[in-house]
Short mmCIF file of C-alpha atoms and ligand atoms in Angstrom, two decimals:
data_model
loop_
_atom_site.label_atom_id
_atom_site.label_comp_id
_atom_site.label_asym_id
_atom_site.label_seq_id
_atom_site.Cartn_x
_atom_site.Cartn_y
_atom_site.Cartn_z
CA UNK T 153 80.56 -65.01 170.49
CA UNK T 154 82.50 -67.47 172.48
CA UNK T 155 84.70 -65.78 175.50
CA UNK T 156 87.90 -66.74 176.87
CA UNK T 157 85.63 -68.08 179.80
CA UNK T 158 84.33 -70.66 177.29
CA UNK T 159 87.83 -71.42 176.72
CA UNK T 160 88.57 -72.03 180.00
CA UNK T 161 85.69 -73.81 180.61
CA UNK T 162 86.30 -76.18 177.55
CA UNK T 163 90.26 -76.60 178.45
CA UNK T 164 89.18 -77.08 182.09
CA UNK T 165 91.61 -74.47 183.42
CA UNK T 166 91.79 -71.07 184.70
CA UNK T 167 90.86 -67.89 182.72
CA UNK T 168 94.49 -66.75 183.76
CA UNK T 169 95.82 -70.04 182.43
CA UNK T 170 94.09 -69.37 179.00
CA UNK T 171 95.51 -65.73 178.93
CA UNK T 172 99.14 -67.00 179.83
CA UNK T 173 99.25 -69.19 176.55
CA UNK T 174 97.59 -66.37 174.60
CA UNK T 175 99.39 -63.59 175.13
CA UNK T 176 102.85 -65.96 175.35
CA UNK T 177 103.62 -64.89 178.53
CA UNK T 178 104.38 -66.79 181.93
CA UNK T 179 104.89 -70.14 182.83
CA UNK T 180 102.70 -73.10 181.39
CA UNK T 181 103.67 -76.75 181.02
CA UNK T 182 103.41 -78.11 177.74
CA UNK T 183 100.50 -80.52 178.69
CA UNK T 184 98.22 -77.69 179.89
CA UNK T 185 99.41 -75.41 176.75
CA UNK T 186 98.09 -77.91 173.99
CA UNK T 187 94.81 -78.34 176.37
CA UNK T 188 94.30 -74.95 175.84
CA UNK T 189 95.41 -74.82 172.30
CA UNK T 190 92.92 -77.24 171.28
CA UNK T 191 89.79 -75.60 173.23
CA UNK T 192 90.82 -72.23 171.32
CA UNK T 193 90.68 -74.26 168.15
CA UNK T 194 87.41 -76.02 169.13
CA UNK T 195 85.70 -73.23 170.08
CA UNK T 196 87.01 -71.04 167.07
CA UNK T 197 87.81 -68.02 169.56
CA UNK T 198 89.43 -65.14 168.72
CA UNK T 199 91.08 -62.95 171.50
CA UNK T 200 90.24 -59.07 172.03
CA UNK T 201 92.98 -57.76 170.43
CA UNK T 202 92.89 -54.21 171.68
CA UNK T 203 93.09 -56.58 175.65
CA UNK T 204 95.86 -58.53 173.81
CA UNK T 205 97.52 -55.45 173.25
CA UNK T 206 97.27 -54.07 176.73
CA UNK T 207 97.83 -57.42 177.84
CA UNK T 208 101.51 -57.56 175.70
CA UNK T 209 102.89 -54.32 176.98
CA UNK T 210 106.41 -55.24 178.19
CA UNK T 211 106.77 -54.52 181.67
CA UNK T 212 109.99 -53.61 183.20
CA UNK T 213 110.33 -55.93 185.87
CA UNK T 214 113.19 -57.78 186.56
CA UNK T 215 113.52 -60.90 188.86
CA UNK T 216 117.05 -61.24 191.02
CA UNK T 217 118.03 -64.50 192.96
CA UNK T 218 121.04 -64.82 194.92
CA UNK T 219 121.51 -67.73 197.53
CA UNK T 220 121.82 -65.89 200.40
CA UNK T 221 122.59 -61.96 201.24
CA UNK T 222 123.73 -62.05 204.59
CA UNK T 223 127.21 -63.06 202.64
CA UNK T 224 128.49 -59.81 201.98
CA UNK T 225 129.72 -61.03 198.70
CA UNK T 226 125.78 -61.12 197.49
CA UNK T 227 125.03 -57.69 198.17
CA UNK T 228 127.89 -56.37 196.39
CA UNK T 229 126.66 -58.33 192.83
CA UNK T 230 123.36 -57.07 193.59
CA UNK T 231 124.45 -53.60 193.79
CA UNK T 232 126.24 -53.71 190.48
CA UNK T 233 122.81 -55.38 188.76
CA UNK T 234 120.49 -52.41 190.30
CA UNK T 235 122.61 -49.63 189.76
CA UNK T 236 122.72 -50.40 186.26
CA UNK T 237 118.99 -51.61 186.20
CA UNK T 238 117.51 -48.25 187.41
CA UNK T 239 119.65 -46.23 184.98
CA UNK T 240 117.98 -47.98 182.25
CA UNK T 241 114.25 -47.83 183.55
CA UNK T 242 113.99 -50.90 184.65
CA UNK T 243 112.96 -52.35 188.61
CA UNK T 244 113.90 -55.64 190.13
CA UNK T 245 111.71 -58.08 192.49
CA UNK T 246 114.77 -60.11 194.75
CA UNK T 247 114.46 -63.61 196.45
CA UNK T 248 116.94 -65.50 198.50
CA UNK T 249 117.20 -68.95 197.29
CA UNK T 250 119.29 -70.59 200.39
CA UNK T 251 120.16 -72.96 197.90
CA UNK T 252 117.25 -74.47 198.10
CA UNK T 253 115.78 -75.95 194.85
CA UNK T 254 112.08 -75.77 195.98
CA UNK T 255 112.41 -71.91 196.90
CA UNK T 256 114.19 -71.26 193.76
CA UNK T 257 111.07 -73.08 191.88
CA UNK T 258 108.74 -71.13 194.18
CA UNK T 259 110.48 -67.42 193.38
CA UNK T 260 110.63 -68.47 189.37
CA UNK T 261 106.89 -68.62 189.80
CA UNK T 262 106.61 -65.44 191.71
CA UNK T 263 109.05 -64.12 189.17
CA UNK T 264 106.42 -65.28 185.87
CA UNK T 265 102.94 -64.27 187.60
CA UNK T 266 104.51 -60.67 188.25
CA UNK T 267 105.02 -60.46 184.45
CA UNK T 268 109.21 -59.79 184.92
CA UNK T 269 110.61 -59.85 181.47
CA UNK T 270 114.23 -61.37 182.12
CA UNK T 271 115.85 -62.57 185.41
CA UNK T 272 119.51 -62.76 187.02
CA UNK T 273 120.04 -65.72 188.99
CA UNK T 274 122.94 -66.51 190.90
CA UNK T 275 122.32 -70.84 191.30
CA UNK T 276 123.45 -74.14 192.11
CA UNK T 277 120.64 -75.55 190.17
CA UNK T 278 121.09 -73.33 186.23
CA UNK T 279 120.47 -76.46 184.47
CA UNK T 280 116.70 -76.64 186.02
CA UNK T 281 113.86 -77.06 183.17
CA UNK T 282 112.09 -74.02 185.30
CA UNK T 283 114.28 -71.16 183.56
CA UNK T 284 114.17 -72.77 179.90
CA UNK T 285 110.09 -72.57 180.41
CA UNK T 286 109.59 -69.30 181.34
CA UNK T 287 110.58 -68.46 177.92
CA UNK T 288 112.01 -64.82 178.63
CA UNK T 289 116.02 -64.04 178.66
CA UNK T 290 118.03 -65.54 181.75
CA UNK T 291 121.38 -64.59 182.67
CA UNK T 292 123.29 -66.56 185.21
CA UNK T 293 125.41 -64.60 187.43
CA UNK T 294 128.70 -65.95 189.27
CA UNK T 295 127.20 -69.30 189.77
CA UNK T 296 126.85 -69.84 186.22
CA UNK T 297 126.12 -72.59 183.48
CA UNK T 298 128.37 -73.55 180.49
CA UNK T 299 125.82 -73.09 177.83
CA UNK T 300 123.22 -70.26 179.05
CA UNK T 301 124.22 -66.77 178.95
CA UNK T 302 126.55 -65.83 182.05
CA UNK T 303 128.98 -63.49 183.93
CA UNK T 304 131.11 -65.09 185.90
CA UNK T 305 135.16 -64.30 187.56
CA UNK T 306 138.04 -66.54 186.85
CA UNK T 307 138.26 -68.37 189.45
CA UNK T 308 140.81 -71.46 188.27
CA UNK T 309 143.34 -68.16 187.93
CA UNK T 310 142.47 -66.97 191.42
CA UNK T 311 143.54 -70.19 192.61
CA UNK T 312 146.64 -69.92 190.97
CA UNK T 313 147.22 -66.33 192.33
CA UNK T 314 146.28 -67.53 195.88
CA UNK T 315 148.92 -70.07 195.71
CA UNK T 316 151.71 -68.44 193.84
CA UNK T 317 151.23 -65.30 196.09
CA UNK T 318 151.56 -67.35 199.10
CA UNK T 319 154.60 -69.23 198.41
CA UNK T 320 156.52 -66.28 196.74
CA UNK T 321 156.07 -64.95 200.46
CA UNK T 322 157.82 -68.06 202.06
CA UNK T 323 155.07 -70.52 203.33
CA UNK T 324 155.64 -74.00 202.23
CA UNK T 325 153.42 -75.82 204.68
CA UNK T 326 150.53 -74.96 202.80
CA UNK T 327 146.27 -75.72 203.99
CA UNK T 328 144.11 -74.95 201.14
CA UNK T 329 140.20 -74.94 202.50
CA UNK T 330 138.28 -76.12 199.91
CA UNK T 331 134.43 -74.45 199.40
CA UNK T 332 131.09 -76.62 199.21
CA UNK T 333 131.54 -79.52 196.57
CA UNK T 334 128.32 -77.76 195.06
CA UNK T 335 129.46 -74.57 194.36
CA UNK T 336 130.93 -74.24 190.70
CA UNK T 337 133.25 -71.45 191.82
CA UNK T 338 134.54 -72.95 195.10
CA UNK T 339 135.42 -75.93 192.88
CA UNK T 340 137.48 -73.72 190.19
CA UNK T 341 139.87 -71.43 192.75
CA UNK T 342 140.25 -75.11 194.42
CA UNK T 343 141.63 -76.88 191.10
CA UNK T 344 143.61 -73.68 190.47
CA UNK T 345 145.26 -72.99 193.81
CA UNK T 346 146.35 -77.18 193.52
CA UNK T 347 147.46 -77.04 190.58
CA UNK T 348 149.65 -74.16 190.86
CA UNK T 349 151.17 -75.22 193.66
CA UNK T 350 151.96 -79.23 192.17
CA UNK T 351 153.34 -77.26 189.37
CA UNK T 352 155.80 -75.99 191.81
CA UNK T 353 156.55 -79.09 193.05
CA UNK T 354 154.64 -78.34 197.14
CA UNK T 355 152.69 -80.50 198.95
CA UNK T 356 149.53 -79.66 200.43
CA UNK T 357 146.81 -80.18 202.76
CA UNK T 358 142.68 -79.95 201.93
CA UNK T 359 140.38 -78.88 204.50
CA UNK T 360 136.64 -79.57 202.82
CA UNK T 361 133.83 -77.47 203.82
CA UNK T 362 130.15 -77.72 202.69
CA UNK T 363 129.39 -74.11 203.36
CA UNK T 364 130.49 -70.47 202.72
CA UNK T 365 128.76 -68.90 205.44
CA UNK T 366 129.51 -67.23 209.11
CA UNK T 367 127.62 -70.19 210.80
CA UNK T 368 130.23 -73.14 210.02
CA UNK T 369 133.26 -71.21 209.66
CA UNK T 370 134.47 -71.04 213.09
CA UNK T 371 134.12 -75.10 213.08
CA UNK T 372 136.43 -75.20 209.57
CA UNK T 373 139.65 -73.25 211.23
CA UNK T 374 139.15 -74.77 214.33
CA UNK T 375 139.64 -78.44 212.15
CA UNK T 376 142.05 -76.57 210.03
CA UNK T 377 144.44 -76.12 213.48
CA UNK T 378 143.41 -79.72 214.69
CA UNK T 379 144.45 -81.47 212.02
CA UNK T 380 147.52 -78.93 210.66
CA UNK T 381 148.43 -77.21 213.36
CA UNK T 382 152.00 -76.19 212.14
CA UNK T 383 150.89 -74.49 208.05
CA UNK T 384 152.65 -71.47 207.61
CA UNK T 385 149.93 -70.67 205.14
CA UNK T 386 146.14 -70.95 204.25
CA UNK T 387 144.18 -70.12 201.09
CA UNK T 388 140.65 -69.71 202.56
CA UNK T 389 137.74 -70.45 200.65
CA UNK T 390 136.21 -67.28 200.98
CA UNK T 391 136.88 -63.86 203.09
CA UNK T 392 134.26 -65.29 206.18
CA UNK T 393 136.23 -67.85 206.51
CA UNK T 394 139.36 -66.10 206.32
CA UNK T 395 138.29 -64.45 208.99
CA UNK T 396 137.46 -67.62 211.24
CA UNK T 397 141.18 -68.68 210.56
CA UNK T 398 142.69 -65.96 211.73
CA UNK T 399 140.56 -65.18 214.47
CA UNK T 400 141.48 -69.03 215.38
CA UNK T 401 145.34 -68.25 214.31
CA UNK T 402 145.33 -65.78 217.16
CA UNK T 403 143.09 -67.60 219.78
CA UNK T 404 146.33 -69.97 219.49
CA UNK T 405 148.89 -67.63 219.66
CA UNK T 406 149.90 -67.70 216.13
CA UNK T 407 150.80 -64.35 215.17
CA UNK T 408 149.76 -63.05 211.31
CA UNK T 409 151.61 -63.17 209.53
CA UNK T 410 154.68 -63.92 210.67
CA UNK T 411 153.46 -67.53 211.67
CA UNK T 412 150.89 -68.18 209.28
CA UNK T 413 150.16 -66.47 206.33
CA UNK T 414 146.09 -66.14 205.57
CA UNK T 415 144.55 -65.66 201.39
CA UNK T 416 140.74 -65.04 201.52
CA UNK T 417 138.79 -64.92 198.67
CA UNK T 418 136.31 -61.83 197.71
CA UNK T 419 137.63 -59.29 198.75
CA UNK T 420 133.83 -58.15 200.76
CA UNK T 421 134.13 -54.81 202.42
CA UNK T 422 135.03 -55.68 205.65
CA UNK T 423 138.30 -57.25 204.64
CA UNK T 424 140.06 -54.15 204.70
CA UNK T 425 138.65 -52.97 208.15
CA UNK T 426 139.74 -56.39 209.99
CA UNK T 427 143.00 -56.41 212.06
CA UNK T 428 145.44 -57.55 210.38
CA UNK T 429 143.54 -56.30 207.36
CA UNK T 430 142.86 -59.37 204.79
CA UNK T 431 144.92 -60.28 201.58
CA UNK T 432 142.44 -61.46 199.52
CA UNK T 433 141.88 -62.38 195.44
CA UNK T 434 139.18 -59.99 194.51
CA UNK T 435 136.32 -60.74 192.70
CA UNK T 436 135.09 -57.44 190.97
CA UNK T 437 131.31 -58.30 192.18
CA UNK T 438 129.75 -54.96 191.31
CA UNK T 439 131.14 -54.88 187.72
CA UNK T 440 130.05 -58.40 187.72
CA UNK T 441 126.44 -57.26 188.79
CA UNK T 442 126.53 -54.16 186.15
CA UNK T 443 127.89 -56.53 183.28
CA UNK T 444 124.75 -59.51 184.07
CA UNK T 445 122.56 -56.16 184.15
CA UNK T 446 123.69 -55.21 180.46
CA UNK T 447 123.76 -58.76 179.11
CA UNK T 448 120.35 -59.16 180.38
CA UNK T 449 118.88 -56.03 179.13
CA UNK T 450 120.54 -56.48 175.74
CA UNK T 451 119.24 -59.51 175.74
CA UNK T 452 115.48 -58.48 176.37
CA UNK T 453 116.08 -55.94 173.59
CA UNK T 454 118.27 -56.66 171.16
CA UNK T 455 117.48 -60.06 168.89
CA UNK T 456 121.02 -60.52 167.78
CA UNK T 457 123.79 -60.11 171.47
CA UNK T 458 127.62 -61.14 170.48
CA UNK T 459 129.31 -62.18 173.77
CA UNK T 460 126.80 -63.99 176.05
CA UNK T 461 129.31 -65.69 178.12
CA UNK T 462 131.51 -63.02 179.78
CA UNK T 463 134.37 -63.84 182.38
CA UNK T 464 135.76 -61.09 183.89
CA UNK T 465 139.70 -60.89 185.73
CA UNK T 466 140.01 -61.17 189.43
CA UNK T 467 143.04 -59.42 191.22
CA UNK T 468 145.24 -60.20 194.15
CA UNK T 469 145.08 -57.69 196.89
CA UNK T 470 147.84 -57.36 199.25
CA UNK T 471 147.51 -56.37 202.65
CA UNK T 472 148.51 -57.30 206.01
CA UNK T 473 147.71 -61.08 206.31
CA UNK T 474 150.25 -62.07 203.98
CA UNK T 475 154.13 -61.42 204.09
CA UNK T 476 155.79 -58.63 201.62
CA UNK T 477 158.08 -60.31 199.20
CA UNK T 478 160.80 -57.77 200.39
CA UNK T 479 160.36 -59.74 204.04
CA UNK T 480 160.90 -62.94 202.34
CA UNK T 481 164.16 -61.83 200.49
CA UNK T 482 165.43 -61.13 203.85
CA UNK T 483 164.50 -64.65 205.51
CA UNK T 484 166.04 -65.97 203.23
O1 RIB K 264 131.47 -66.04 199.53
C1 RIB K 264 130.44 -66.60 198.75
C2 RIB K 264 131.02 -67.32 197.58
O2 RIB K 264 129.94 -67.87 196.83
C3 RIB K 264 131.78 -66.38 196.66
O3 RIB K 264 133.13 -66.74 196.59
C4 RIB K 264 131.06 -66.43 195.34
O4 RIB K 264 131.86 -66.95 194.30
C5 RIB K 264 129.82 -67.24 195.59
O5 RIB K 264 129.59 -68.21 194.60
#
């Protein structure tokens, strides 16, 4: 009786290869697939199908990829997805990607030999071929693509809010610091935030920035200052670099906000502990996290899921970085 050794041996790949295409499970490119389809034919074998059985028994593994946790914003979507995740029996393997397209690759892998049956992935890259050929359900999370299943905030409107919000408090000499050209989000509070604010008829200036993270963002408010130094008002990019401006702001002797008003974006814990604390548009990241967690899992099963692109509301929280809009009545 011919093996699945034979089969191997015929195809000229592994015995785990042969098993993959079998049992429909894990990665295999197409070329290697119909090698192996056509040895199974030729050699008229017929898999165990009390191993098959064994083999099919859905795990409840889950693979999670963010680009990078030391960005408190990461940690709270992650604590939304596992939260939810353990509540429904199910455990996650995590990678950082770094945005990096060959670590992403290498974790998809790591993701399809551990046998997870869906994955989260928060990416720069959702349009890769990797995620269509693992063949199991894929939700994109925050960093999204138009046509795969995704959760994601609205950030055009938090734009909007940033910059209405800012000028309803009086600043008119307005910095927006625009987030990595490569980041879907950064780009949508950007187009918002400029568009509400030509809409009211305000000028602006653009500070560009090819990162989110603590490394570069003392170097964008120390250009921001350089190149603007008199804006009464800056929607940040996100909360770290919020933070960079008005540590900068003060390093100047700009005082917050009475000189400069400061927007982050986020809302990450440590907003409301800084000093002034940070107005910020929030980003509900754990109920983003919990929502990718029950598309996901519906998805894995359920055959028929309704709403597969969700977009949840962000929210402007006031707090000590930003004038009240009693202050401004007064001035004026
Ligand atoms: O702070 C990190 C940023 O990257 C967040 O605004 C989030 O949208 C992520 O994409």
């Amino acid at each position: 009786m011919m093996t699945i050794k034979d089969v191997a041996k015929i195809a000229g790949v592994s015995v785990a290869t042969v098993s993959r295409v079998i049992n429909e499970s894990g990665y295999v490119n197409i070329d290697t697939r119909k090698k192996v389809e056509a040895a199974i034919r030729q050699s008229n074998y017929s898999p165990n199908e009390v191993a098959r059985s064994l083999y099919k028994r859905k795990s409840k593994l889950i693979g999670l990829l963010l680009p990078d946790i030391t960005n408190p914003f990461f940690p709270q979507l992650a604590r939304g997805i596992e939260d939810y995740m353990q509540e429904n029996g199910y455990r996650i393997i995590f990678g950082n990607s770094d945005e990096n397209a060959d670590k992403e690759l290498d974790y998809i892998r790591t993701f399809v030999q551990n046998n997870v049956v869906g994955v989260i992935s928060s990416t720069n890259f959702p349009d890769s071929g990797a995620y269509l050929e693992m063949n199991i359900p894929v939700v994109f999370l925050d960093r999204t693509s138009n046509d795969s299943p995704s959760v994601y905030a609205d950030g055009r409107k938090g734009g909007r809010l940033a910059a209405q919000e800012m000028v309803a408090r009086g600043s008119s000499r307005i910095t927006i610091i625009q987030g990595p050209a490569h980041v879907k989000p950064a780009q949508d509070r950007f187009q918002g935030a400029a568009e509400a604010l030509a809409e009211m008829g305000i000028s602006y200036n653009v500070i560009q920035t090819s990162s989110f993270s603590y490394t570069e963002a003392g170097q964008w408010a120390t250009e921001l200052f350089e190149r603007f130094l008199d804006t009464d008002g800056v929607i940040a990019s996100n909360d770290i670099v919020a933070s960079a401006v008005l540590r900068e702001a003060h390093r100047l002797g700009k005082t917050v906000p009475e000189d400069v008003q400061i927007i982050g974006f986020d809302d990450i814990p440590l907003s409301s502990l800084m000093s002034p604390s940070l107005s910020t548009i929030r980003q509900p990241a754990r109920d983003m996290g919990s929502a990718a967690a029950r598309l996901l899992i519906q998805l894995i099963e359920q055959d028929q899921v309704e709403d597969k692109i969700i977009q949840l509301p962000v929210s402007f929280i006031e707090r000590e970085t930003t004038r009240s809009r009693m202050e401004t009545s007064k001035k004026g």
